[in-house]
Coordinates of C-alpha atoms (C1' of nucleotides) in Angstrom, one line a residue:
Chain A
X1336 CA 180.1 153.5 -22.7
X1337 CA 182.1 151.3 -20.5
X1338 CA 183.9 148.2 -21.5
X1339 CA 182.3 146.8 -18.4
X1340 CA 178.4 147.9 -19.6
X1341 CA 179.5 146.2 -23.0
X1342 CA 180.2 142.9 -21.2
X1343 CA 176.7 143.8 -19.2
X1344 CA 174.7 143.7 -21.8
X1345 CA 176.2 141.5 -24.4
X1346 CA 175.6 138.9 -21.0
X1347 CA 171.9 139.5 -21.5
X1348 CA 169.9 136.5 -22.8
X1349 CA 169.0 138.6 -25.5
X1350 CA 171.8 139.2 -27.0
X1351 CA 174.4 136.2 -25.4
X1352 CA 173.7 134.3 -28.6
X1353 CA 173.5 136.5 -31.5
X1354 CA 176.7 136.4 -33.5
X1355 CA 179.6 139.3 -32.8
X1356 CA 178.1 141.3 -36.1
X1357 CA 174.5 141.3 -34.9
X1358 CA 176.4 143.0 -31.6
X1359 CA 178.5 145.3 -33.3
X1360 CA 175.8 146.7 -35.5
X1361 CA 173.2 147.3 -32.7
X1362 CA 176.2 148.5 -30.2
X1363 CA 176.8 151.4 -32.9
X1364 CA 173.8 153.2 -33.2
X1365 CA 173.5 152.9 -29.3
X1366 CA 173.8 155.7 -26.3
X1367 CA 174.0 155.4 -22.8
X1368 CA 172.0 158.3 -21.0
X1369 CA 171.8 159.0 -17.0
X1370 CA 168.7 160.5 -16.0
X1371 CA 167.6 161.9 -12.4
X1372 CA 164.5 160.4 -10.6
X1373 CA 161.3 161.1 -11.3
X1374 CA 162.4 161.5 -15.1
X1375 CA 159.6 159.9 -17.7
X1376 CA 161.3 158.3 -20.3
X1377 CA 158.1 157.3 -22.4
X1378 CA 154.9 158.3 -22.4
X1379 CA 151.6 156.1 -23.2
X1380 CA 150.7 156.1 -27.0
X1381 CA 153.7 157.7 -27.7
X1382 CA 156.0 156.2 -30.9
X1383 CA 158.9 154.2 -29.5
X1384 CA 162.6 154.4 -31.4
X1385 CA 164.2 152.6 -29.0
X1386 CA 164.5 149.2 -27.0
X1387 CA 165.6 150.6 -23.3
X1388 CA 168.4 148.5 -21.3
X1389 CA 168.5 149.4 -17.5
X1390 CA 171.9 149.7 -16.6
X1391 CA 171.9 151.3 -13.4
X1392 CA 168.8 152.5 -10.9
X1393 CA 165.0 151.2 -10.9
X1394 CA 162.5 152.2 -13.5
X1395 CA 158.6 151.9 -13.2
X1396 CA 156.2 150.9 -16.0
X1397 CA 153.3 152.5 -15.3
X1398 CA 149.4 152.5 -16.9
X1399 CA 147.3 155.1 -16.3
X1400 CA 143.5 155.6 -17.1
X1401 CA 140.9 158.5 -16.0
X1402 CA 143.2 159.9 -13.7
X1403 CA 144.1 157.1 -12.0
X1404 CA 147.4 155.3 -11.9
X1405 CA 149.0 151.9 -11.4
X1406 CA 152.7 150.3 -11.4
X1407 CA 152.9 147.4 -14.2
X1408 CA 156.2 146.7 -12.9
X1409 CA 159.3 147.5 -11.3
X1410 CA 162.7 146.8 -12.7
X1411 CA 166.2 146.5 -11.2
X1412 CA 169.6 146.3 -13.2
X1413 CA 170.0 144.6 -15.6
X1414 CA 166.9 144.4 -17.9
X1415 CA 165.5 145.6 -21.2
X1416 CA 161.8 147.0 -21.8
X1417 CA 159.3 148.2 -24.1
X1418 CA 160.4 145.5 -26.6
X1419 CA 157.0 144.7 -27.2
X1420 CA 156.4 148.2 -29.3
X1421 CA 159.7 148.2 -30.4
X1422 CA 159.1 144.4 -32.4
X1423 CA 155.7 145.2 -33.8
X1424 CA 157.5 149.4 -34.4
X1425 CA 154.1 150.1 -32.6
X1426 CA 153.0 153.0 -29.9
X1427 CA 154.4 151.6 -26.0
X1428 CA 151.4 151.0 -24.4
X1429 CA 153.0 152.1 -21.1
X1430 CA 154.4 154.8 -19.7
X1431 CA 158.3 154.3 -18.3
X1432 CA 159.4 156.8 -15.4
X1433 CA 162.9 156.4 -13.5
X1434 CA 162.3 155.9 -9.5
X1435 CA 165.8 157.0 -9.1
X1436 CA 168.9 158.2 -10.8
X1437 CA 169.4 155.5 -13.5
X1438 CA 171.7 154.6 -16.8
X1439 CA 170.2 153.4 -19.4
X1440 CA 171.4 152.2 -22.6
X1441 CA 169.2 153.1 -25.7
X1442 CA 169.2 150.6 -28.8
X1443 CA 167.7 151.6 -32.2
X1444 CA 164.3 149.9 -33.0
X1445 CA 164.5 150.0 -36.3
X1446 CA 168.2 148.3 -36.1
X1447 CA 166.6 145.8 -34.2
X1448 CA 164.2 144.8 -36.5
X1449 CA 166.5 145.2 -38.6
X1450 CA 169.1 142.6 -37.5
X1451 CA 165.9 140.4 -36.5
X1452 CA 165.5 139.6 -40.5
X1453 CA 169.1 138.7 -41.0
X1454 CA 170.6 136.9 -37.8
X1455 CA 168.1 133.9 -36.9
X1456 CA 169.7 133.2 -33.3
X1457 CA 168.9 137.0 -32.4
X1458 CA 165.2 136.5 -33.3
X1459 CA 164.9 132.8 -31.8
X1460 CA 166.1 135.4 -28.9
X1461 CA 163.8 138.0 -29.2
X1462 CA 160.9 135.6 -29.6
X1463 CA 162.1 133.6 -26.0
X1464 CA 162.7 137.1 -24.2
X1465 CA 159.0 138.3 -25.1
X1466 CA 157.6 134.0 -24.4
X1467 CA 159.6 134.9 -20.8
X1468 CA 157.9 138.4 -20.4
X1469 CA 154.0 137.1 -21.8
X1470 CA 154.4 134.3 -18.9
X1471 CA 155.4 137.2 -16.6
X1472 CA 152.3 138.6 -17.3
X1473 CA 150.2 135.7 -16.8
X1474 CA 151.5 135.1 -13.9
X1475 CA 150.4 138.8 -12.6
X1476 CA 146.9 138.6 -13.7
X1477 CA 146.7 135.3 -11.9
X1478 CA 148.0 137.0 -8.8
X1479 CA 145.2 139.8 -9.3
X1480 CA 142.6 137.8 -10.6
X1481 CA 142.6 134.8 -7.9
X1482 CA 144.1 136.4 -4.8
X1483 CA 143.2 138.8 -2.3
X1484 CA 145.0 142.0 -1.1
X1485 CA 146.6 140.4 2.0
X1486 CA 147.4 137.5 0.0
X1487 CA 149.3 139.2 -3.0
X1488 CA 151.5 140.8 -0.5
X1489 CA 152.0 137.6 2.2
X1490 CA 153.4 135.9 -1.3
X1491 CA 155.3 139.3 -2.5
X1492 CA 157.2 139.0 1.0
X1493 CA 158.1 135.1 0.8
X1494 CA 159.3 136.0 -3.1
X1495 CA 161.5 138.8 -1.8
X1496 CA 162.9 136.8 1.2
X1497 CA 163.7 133.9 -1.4
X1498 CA 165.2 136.3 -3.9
X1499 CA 167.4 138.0 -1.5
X1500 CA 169.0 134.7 0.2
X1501 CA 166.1 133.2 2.2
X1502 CA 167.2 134.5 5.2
X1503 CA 164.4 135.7 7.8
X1504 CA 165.4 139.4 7.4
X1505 CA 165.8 141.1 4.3
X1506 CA 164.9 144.5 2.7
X1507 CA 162.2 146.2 1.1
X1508 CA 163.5 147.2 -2.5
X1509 CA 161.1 149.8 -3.3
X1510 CA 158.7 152.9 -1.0
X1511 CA 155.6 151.8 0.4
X1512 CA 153.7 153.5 -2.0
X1513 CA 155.3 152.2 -5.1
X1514 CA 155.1 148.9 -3.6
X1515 CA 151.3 149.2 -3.2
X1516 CA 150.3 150.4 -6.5
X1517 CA 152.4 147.3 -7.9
X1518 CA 150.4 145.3 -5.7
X1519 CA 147.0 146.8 -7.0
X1520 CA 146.3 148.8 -3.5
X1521 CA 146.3 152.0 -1.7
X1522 CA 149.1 153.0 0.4
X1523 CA 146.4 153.3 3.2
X1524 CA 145.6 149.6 2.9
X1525 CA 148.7 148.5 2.1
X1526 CA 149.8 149.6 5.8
X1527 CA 146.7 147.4 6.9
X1528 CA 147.9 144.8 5.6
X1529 CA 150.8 144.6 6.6
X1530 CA 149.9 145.3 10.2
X1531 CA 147.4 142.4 10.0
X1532 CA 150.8 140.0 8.8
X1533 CA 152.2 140.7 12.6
X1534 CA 149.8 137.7 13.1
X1535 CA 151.4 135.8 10.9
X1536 CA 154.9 136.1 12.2
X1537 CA 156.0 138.7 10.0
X1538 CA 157.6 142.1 11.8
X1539 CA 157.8 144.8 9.7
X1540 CA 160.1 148.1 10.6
X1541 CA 160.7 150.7 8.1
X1542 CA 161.7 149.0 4.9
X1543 CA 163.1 146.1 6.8
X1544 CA 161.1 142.9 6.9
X1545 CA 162.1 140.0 9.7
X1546 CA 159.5 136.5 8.3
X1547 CA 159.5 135.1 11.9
X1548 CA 157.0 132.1 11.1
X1549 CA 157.8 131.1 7.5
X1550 CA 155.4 128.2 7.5
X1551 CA 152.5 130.4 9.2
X1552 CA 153.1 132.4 6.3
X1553 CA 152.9 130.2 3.7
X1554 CA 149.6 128.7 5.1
X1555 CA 148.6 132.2 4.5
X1556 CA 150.1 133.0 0.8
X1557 CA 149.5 129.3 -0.5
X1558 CA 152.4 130.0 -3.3
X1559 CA 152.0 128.2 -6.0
X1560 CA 154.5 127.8 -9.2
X1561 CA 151.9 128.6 -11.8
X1562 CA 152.0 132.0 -10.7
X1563 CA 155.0 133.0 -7.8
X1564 CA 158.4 132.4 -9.5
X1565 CA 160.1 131.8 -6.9
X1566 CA 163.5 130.1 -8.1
X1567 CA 166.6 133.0 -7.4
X1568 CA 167.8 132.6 -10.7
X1569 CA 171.2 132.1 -10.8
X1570 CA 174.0 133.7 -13.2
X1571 CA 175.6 131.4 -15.8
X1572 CA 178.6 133.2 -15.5
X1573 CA 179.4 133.6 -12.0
X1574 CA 177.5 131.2 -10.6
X1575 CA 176.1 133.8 -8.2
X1576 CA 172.4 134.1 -7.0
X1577 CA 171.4 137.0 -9.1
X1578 CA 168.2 139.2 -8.1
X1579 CA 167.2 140.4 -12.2
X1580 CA 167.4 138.4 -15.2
X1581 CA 164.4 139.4 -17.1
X1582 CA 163.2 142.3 -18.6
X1583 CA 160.3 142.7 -16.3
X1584 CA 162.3 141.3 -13.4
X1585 CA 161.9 141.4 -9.9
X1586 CA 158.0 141.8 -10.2
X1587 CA 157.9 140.6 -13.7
X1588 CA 157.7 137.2 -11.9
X1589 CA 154.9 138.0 -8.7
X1590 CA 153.8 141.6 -8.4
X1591 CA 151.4 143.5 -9.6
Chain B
X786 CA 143.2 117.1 -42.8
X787 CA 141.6 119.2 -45.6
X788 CA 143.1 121.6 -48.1
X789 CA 140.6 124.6 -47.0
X790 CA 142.0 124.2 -43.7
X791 CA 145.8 123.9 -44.2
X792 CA 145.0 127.7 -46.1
X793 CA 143.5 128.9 -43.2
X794 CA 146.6 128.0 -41.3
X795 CA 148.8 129.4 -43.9
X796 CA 147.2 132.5 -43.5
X797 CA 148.0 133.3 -40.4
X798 CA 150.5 136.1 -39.3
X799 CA 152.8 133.2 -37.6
X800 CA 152.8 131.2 -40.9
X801 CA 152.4 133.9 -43.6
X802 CA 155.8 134.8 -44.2
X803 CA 157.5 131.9 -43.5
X804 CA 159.0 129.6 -46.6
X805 CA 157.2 126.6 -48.0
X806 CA 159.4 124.6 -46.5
X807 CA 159.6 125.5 -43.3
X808 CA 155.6 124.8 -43.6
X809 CA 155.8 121.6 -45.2
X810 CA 158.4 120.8 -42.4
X811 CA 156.1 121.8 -39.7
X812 CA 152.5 120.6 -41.4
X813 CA 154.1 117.3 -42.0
X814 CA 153.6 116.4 -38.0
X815 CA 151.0 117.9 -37.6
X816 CA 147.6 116.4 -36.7
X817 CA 143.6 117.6 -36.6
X818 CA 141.6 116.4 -33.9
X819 CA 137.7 117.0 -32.7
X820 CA 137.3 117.5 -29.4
X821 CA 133.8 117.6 -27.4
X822 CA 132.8 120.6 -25.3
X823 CA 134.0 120.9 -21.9
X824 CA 137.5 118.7 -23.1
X825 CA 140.2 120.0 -21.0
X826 CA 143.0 120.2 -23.8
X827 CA 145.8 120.8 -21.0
X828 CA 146.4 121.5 -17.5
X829 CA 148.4 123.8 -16.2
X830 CA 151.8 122.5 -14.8
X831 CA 151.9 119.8 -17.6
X832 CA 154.6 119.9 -20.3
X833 CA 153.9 121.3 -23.1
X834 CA 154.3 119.4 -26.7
X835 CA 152.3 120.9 -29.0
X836 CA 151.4 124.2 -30.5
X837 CA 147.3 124.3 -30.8
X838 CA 145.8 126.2 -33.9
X839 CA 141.8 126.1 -33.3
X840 CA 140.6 126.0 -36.4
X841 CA 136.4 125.9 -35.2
X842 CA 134.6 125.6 -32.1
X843 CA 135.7 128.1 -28.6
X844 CA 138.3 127.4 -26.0
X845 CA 139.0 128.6 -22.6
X846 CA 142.0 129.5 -21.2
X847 CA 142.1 129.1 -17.2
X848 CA 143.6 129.9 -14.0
X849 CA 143.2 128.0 -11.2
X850 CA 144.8 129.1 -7.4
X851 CA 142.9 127.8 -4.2
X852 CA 140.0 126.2 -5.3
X853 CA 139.0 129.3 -7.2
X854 CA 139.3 129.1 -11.0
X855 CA 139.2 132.4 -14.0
X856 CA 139.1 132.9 -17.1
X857 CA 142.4 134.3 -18.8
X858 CA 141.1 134.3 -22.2
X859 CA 138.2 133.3 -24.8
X860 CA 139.4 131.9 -28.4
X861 CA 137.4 131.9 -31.5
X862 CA 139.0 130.6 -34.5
X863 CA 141.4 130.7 -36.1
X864 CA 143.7 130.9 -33.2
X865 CA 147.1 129.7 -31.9
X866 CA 147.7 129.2 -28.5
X867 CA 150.1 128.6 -25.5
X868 CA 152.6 129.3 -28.0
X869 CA 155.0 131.0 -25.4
X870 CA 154.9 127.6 -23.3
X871 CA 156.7 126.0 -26.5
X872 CA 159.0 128.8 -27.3
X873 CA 160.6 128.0 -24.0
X874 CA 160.0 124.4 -23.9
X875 CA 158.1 125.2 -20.7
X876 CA 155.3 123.7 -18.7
X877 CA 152.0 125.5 -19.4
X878 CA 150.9 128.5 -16.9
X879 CA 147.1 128.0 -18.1
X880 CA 145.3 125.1 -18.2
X881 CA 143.1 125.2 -21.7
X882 CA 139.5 123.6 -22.4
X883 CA 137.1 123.5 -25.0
X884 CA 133.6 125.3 -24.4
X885 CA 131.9 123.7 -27.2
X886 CA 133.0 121.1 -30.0
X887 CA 136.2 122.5 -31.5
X888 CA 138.3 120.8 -34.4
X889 CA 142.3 121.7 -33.2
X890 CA 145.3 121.9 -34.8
X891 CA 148.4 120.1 -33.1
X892 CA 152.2 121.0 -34.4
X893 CA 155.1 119.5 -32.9
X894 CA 156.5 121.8 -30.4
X895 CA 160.1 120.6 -31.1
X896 CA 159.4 121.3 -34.6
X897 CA 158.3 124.7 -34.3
X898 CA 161.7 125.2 -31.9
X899 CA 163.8 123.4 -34.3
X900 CA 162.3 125.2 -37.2
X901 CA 162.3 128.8 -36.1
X902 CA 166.4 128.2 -35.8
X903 CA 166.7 127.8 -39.4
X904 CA 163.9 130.2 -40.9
X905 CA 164.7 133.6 -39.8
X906 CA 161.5 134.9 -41.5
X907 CA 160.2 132.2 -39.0
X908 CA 161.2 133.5 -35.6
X909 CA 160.3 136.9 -36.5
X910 CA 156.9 136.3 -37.1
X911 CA 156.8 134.2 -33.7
X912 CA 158.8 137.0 -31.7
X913 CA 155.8 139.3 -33.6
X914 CA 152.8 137.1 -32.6
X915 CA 154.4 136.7 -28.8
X916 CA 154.7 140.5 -28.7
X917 CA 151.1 141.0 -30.0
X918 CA 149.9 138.5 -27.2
X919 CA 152.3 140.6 -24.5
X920 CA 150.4 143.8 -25.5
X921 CA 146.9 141.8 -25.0
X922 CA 147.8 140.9 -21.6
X923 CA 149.4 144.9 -21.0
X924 CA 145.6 145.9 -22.2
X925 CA 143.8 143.1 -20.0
X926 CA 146.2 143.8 -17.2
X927 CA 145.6 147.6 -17.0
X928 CA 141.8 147.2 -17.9
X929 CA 141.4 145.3 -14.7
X930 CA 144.2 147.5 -12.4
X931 CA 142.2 150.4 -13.3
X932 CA 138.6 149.7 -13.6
X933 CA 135.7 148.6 -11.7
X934 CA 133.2 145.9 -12.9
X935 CA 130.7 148.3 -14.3
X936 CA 133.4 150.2 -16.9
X937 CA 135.2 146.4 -17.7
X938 CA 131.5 145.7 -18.5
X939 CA 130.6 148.8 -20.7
X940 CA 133.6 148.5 -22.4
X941 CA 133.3 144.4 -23.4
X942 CA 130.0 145.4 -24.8
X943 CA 131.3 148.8 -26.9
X944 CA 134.0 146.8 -28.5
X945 CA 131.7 144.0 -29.2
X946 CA 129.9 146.0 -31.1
X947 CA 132.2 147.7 -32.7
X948 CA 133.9 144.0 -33.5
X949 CA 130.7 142.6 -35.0
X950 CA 129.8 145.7 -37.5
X951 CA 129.1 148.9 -35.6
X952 CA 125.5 147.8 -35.6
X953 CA 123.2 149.3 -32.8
X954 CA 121.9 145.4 -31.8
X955 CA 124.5 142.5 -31.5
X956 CA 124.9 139.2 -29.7
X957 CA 127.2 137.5 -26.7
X958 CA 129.4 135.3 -28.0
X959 CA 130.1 133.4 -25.0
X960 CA 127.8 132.2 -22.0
X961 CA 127.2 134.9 -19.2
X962 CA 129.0 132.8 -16.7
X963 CA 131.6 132.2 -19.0
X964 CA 132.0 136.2 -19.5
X965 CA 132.0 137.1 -15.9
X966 CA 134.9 134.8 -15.5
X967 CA 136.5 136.5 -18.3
X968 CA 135.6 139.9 -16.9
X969 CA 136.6 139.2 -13.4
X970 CA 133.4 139.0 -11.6
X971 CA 130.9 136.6 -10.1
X972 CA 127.8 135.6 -12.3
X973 CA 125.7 137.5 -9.8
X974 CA 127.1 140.4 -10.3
X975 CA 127.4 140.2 -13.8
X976 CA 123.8 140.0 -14.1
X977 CA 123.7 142.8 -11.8
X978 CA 125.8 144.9 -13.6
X979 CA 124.0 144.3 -16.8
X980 CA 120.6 145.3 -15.1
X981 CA 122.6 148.6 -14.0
X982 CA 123.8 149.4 -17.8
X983 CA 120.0 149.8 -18.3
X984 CA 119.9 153.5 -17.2
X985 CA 122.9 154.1 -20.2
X986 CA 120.7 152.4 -22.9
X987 CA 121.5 148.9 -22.8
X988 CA 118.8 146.6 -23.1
X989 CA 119.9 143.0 -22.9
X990 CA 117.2 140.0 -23.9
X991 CA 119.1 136.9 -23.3
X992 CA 122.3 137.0 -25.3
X993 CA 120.8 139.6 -27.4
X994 CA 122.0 143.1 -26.4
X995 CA 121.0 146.4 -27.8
X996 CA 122.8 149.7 -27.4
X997 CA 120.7 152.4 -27.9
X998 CA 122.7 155.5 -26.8
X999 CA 126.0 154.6 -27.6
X1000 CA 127.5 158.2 -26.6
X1001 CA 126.0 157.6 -23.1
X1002 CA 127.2 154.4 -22.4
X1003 CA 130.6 155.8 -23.9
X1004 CA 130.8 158.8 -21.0
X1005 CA 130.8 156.0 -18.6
X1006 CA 133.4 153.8 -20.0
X1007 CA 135.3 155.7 -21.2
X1008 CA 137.5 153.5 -23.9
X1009 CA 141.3 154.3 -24.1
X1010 CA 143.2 152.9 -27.0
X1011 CA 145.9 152.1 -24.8
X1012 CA 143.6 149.6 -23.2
X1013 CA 140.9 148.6 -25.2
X1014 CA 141.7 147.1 -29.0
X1015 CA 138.6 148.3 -30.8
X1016 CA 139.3 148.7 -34.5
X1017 CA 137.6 145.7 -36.7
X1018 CA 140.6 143.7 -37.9
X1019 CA 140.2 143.3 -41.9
X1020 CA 141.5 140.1 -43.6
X1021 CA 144.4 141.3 -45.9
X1022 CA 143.1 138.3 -48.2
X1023 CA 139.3 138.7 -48.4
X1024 CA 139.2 142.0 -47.0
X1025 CA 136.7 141.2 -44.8
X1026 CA 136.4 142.1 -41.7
X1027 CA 137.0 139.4 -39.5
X1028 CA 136.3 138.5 -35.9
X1029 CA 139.5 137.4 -35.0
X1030 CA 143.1 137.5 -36.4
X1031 CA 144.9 137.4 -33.3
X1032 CA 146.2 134.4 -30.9
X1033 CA 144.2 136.2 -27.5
X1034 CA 141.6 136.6 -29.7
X1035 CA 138.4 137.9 -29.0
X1036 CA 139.3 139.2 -25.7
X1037 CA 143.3 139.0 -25.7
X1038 CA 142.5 142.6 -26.8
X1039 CA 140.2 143.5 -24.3
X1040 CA 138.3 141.6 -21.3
X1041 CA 139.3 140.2 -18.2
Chain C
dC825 C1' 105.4 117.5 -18.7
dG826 C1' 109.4 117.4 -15.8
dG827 C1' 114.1 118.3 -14.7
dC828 C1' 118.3 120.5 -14.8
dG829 C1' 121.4 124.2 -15.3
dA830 C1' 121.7 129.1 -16.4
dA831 C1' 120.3 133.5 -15.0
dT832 C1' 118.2 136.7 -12.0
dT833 C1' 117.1 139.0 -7.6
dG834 C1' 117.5 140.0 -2.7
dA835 C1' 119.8 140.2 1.8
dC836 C1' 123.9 140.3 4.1
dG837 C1' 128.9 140.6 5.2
dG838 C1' 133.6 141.5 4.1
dA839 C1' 137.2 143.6 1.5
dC840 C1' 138.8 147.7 -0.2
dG841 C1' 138.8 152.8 -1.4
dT842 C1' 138.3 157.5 0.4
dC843 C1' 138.8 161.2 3.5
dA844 C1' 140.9 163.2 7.4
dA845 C1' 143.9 163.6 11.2
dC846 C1' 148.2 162.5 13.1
dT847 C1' 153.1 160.8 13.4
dG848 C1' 157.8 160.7 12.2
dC849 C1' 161.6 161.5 9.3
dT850 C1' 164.5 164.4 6.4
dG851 C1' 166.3 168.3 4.4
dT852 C1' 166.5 173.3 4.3
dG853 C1' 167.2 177.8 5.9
dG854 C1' 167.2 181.2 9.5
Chain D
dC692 C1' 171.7 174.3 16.2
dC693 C1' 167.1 174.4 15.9
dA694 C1' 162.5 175.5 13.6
dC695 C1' 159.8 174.2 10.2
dA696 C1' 158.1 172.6 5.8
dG697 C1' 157.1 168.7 3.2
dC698 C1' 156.3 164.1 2.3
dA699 C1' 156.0 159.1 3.5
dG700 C1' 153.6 156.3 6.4
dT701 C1' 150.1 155.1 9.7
dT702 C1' 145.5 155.0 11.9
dG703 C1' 140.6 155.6 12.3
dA704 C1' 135.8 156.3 10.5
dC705 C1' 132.9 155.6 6.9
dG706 C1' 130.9 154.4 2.4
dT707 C1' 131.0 151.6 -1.7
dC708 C1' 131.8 147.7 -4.4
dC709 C1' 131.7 143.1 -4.7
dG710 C1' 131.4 138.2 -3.1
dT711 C1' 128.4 134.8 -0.8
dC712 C1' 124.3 132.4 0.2
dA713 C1' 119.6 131.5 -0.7
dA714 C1' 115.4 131.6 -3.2
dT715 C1' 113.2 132.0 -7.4
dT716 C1' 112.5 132.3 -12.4
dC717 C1' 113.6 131.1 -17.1
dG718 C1' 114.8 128.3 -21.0
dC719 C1' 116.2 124.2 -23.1
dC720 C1' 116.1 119.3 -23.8
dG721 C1' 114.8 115.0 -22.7

DNA sequence: CGGCGAATTGACGGACGTCAACTGCTGTGG
DNA sequence: CCACAGCAGTTGACGTCCGTCAATTCGCCG
């Protein structure tokens, strides 16, 4: 593992405030891994051993139920998951499945829980990192429960644009089809929907999305802070906009 | 504030395993109140000061977005809630509201963040409760991604059953509009959907409801212990089974 | 007995899923 | 270099689920 992952990681809120002994001693039983796309990493029900740290690529958290399927969320570098399971050592109640060639660093559960008992600042910041991802959640059944197809994705866009820089043009992060299952649609109507924004000022050409009419927009989405999370966090190091802080990141926040 | 209920209190997961002074600490500012049905506790955007315990009565937990207005949870006692809002020191996501007369426990929110610092036992039970409520809201989350009305329905009413004793006939705890909220459908069609569940043996007589081919109703609803939380928690001190145990309560585990 | 809110029932419309056909891109192999 | 296979994406037709509106019934409490 590189020096530079170290720094990476140890940069997390998770672990910035534990002490250097808490680090050391969940650093050594760690490995970093690469896997290709389309590589599941954890299986629903299954027992989990390890907390996951996305280093490099995008991984989907996934549900599935009679044969159906539906994105949780979709994370981007640099973000943990399943530490849920690995807390309560219980069964991941998700499934995890790389979207493209990733790294990821693999922590040992049982260390964790470990170094939970015997470093208080590293379980004030386990408790805050789960607080941040149960208001993600929230947040998304909000989203689902309250607003419509068309709306969901009108407020997706205006999150992205914001995220990315606010400027009018910016890029779809994920495919069309991931996108809509995260979005609780079909790729069919997601494609709808997205024609019916050309009304709305927004011009959609491949994966590359021009927001011609912000306010029209808005009108439409209605954001609101108790459920879009809009602020583009911004890294206490560098001072630079950052797109993924948390652990369910990017979508953590609106999707789904 | 009586003896019988500073037990109760104690007993809970978040308070069991933490040191008698860390209670003392966190009981000594600490202060019961009644509140009349239909009290709203807290609105969502407000800061948030105090963890709740409900110690008797039922509360809501809502979402509002444009005009329209769900139903994120129902608690039963005892219960803690928007504990993740004070982990953070965050406004409240939810707004919260009594649905009948509920005596509620308030702690000091800078208490409980000041405390959990210095009681390592502390923090790890709250980074355990806060990853128990994350799992509700995976469950809830998934159970409404991947299922239509009619399965949310069958569903409710198998682990209902299953939560009250297994017996063939039980009750609904809540008010029918107050469930269709909670299951993510209009009243109408809660009714509707009830009147459907008739041709897979259920026979419903006001909040009364009978299941009387419970395999049946099962091959449509097909219950997944990924999704559903069916198993009748037992009180490690009484060993009784009791209704709830957890902060989602009720239906943290399973509805909307 | 009367009144109010909850619950039910029916009619209707809109949002969304499904199925199918078609387009366009990309990568592969002849 | 081009043909073609395969997949993402789009578009249209259609059916179903669900929300809305309105009328009515039921049950509880004054």
């Amino acid at each position: 593992m590189r020096d530079v992952d170290v720094e990476r990681v140890r940069a997390l809120p998770l672990f910035r405030g534990c002490s250097n002994d808490t680090f050391r001693t969940l650093s050594a039983g760690a490995f970093l891994q690469r896997f290709p796309a389309g590589t599941t990493l954890l299986l629903g029900g299954d027992q989990v051993d390890f907390l996951y740290v996305l280093l490099d690529g995008t991984v989907e958290l996934e549900g599935t139920w009679n044969d159906k399927e539906t994105t949780l969320a979709l994370l981007r570098p640099v973000s943990t998951f399943i530490l849920a399971a690995v807390v309560l050592d219980a069964d991941g109640l998700m499934s995890a499945r790389t979207v493209e060639r990733s790294d990821i660093l693999m922590l040992s559960g049982a260390a964790i829980r470990r170094v939970m008992s015997e470093d208080a600042a590293f379980a004030v910041a386990v408790a805050q990192e789960m607080a941040g991802c149960y208001r993600g959640l929230v947040r998304t059944l909000k989203n689902h429960k309250l607003r419509g197809g068309l709306e969901r994705l009108a407020n997706y866009l205006i999150t992205q644009r914001l995220r990315q820089g606010g400027d009018a043009s910016f890029v779809l992060p994920h495919e069309k089809r991931v996108l809509a299952s995260l979005l609780g649609m079909t790729p069919e109507n997601l494609s709808r929907s997205i024609a019916a924004l050309a009304d709305y000022g927004v011009e959609v050409h491949g994966p590359s999305v021009t927001i011609t009419r912000p306010a029209v927009l808005e009108r439409l989405a209605k954001p609101d802070p108790l459920i879009d999370n809009h602020q583009p966090v911004t890294d206490e190091l560098t001072g630079k906009a950052q797109r993924e802080r948390w652990p369910l990141a990017d979508d953590r926040t609106r999707a789904a």
